[in-house]
C-alpha positions as MATLAB code, in Angstrom:
seq = 'MNNFYLSQVRLKDFDASEGLNRGAGKFKEACWYIVKMFFFLTAFPIPSGLKARMLRLFGAKVGNGVVIKPRVNIHFPWKLEIGDDVWLGEEAYLLNFEQMVIGNNVCISQRAFLCGGNHNYRHPAMPYRNAPIVLMDGCWVGACVFIGPGVTVGTDTVITAGSVVTASVSQNGIFKGNPLTFVSERWK';
ca = [
       0.108    0.303   -0.171;
       1.498    3.736   -0.718;
       2.052    5.214    2.261;
       3.081    8.817    0.756;
       0.699   10.090    3.372;
      -0.407    9.107    6.391;
      -4.308    9.141    7.897;
      -5.687   11.284   10.655;
      -8.086    8.696   10.873;
      -8.454    6.499   14.222;
     -11.505    5.101   14.108;
      -9.774    3.114   17.850;
     -10.737    5.820   19.104;
     -14.331    5.218   18.248;
     -16.840    5.950   21.865;
     -20.159    4.277   20.639;
     -20.969    5.898   24.358;
     -20.982    9.495   23.106;
     -22.589   11.507   20.644;
     -25.765    8.909   20.669;
     -28.804    8.222   23.052;
     -29.838    5.290   22.545;
     -33.542    6.558   24.835;
     -34.316    2.927   26.727;
     -32.223    0.847   28.673;
     -30.266   -2.697   27.263;
     -33.954   -4.661   28.481;
     -36.029   -3.440   26.289;
     -33.876   -2.167   22.825;
     -33.172   -6.380   23.290;
     -36.351   -6.817   23.969;
     -37.124   -4.611   20.381;
     -34.879   -6.743   18.318;
     -36.519   -9.540   18.436;
     -40.197   -8.688   17.846;
     -38.643   -6.928   14.754;
     -36.902   -9.871   13.496;
     -39.935  -12.094   14.058;
     -42.581   -9.398   13.488;
     -41.344   -6.568   10.765;
     -38.786   -8.257    9.041;
     -40.214  -10.905    8.006;
     -41.186  -11.885    5.042;
     -44.579  -12.937    6.116;
     -47.511  -10.035    5.557;
     -48.166   -9.166    9.390;
     -50.842   -7.200    9.889;
     -50.461   -3.534    9.929;
     -52.568   -2.536   13.320;
     -51.187   -5.568   14.779;
     -47.616   -3.962   14.318;
     -48.872   -0.334   14.936;
     -50.215   -1.680   18.332;
     -45.911   -3.241   18.784;
     -45.029   -0.297   17.762;
     -47.154    1.200   20.833;
     -46.487   -1.251   23.501;
     -42.395    0.054   22.724;
     -42.884    3.637   23.001;
     -43.426    4.787   19.506;
     -46.713    6.954   18.798;
     -49.431    5.638   15.444;
     -51.696    7.615   13.722;
     -54.760    4.976   12.677;
     -55.084    4.186    9.292;
     -51.391    3.087    9.179;
     -49.748    0.217    6.394;
     -46.464   -1.581    6.523;
     -45.290   -3.846    4.547;
     -43.353   -6.726    5.413;
     -39.228   -6.228    6.071;
     -39.668   -2.616    7.025;
     -36.393   -1.693    9.493;
     -37.613    0.420   12.918;
     -34.273    0.620   14.577;
     -35.717    2.472   17.870;
     -39.922    2.849   17.733;
     -39.387    4.920   20.748;
     -37.658    7.158   18.762;
     -40.663    7.189   16.402;
     -44.172    9.544   16.257;
     -46.411    8.661   12.769;
     -49.346   10.359   11.766;
     -52.107    9.127   10.182;
     -53.042    7.197    7.319;
     -49.500    6.900    6.531;
     -47.221    3.582    3.988;
     -44.681    2.280    4.988;
     -44.140    0.736    1.691;
     -41.074   -2.664    1.729;
     -37.693   -2.463    3.184;
     -38.186    1.040    4.061;
     -35.751    1.036    6.445;
     -35.698    4.108    9.242;
     -32.561    4.582   11.015;
     -33.568    7.062   13.443;
     -30.698    7.985   16.510;
     -32.787   10.648   17.115;
     -36.526   11.995   16.726;
     -38.125   11.186   13.871;
     -41.006   12.464   13.143;
     -43.807   10.977    9.577;
     -46.896   13.487    9.083;
     -49.598   12.890    7.898;
     -51.186   11.230    4.726;
     -47.076   10.680    3.672;
     -45.805    7.542    1.709;
     -41.823    5.691    1.857;
     -41.845    3.982   -1.221;
     -39.569    0.105   -1.130;
     -36.393    0.167    0.108;
     -35.711    3.531    0.951;
     -33.433    5.354    3.244;
     -34.063    7.469    5.993;
     -30.627    7.739    7.899;
     -30.527    9.424   11.088;
     -27.868    9.020   11.635;
     -23.726   10.272   10.183;
     -20.212   11.133   12.130;
     -18.185   13.492   12.077;
     -15.614   12.756    9.634;
     -13.804   15.689   10.432;
     -13.021   14.589   13.330;
      -9.929   11.678   13.805;
     -12.119    9.925   16.318;
     -15.302    9.898   13.972;
     -17.910   10.373   16.510;
     -21.378   10.586   15.984;
     -23.656   13.377   14.093;
     -26.719   12.481   14.638;
     -29.934   14.779   13.382;
     -33.917   13.874   13.695;
     -35.325   13.550   10.388;
     -39.438   14.823    9.513;
     -41.328   14.596    6.961;
     -44.365   16.619    6.437;
     -48.091   15.884    5.709;
     -48.323   14.707    2.081;
     -44.936   14.166    0.795;
     -43.896   11.425   -1.004;
     -40.278    9.500   -0.881;
     -39.836    7.816   -3.665;
     -38.095    3.942   -4.074;
     -34.562    3.965   -2.973;
     -33.970    7.664   -1.812;
     -31.845    8.107    1.016;
     -32.939   11.084    3.248;
     -29.845   12.299    5.860;
     -29.587   13.297    9.702;
     -31.007   16.822    9.390;
     -33.618   16.830    6.622;
     -36.940   18.384    6.751;
     -39.117   17.589    3.689;
     -42.081   19.939    2.728;
     -45.242   19.629    3.291;
     -46.686   18.070    0.049;
     -43.433   17.354   -1.418;
     -42.043   14.672   -3.680;
     -38.978   13.622   -3.792;
     -38.757   10.554   -7.017;
     -37.229    7.696   -6.962;
     -32.780    7.436   -5.966;
     -33.082   10.466   -5.363;
     -30.425   11.939   -2.339;
     -31.668   14.255    0.169;
     -28.906   15.712    2.045;
     -30.209   19.431    3.344;
     -34.350   20.533    3.776;
     -36.708   20.422    0.921;
     -39.556   23.078    0.812;
     -42.780   22.625    0.483;
     -45.101   21.351   -2.390;
     -42.096   21.155   -4.667;
     -41.166   18.048   -6.604;
     -37.876   17.230   -6.150;
     -35.334   14.870   -8.038;
     -31.477   13.056   -8.424;
     -28.505   13.850   -6.874;
     -27.414   16.260   -6.554;
     -30.484   16.982   -5.451;
     -32.782   19.862   -8.403;
     -35.686   21.238   -8.132;
     -38.394   20.035  -11.308;
     -41.616   21.683  -10.822;
     -44.819   22.551   -8.029;
     -46.709   19.790   -7.543;
     -49.826   21.193   -6.899;
     -50.433   24.553   -9.248;
];
């Protein structure tokens, strides 16, 4: 390997206990992982109402009419708020190290990745740099979209399939791509 430039990164100095408040004890988290494995990560079509009740049992705030497809991965339900009439598509991944708020009438399509976790890459130990994610009412997150920490998606906004969102976007817009670009208003 070429050593003409020595790296300053020191991953051995990373401290997983700094910068991440798990929000629950180890026992609760272990119980959630077991429930998640058998009822959420399975391809078997467990009824959405049952999944919603399980999320509530673990501290999530979940509205009415929520549809949760198979293989949805929710990291910390106690840091999750879901409004009414929300659709969570198959294999959606909600990595909510911080609070994640999903408004009413929101569609999160297949394999969307809402990632509230990050690392400070300017520090040699790369400590956590996590932030909340908010999806306002009526927005649609297309298939295979990545949404990063600290992002708010505005009311009635559409993020088209395969897009990458690393900064908040306004309401009533259609956005696409990487880098993300504004296409047009959704409702004229």
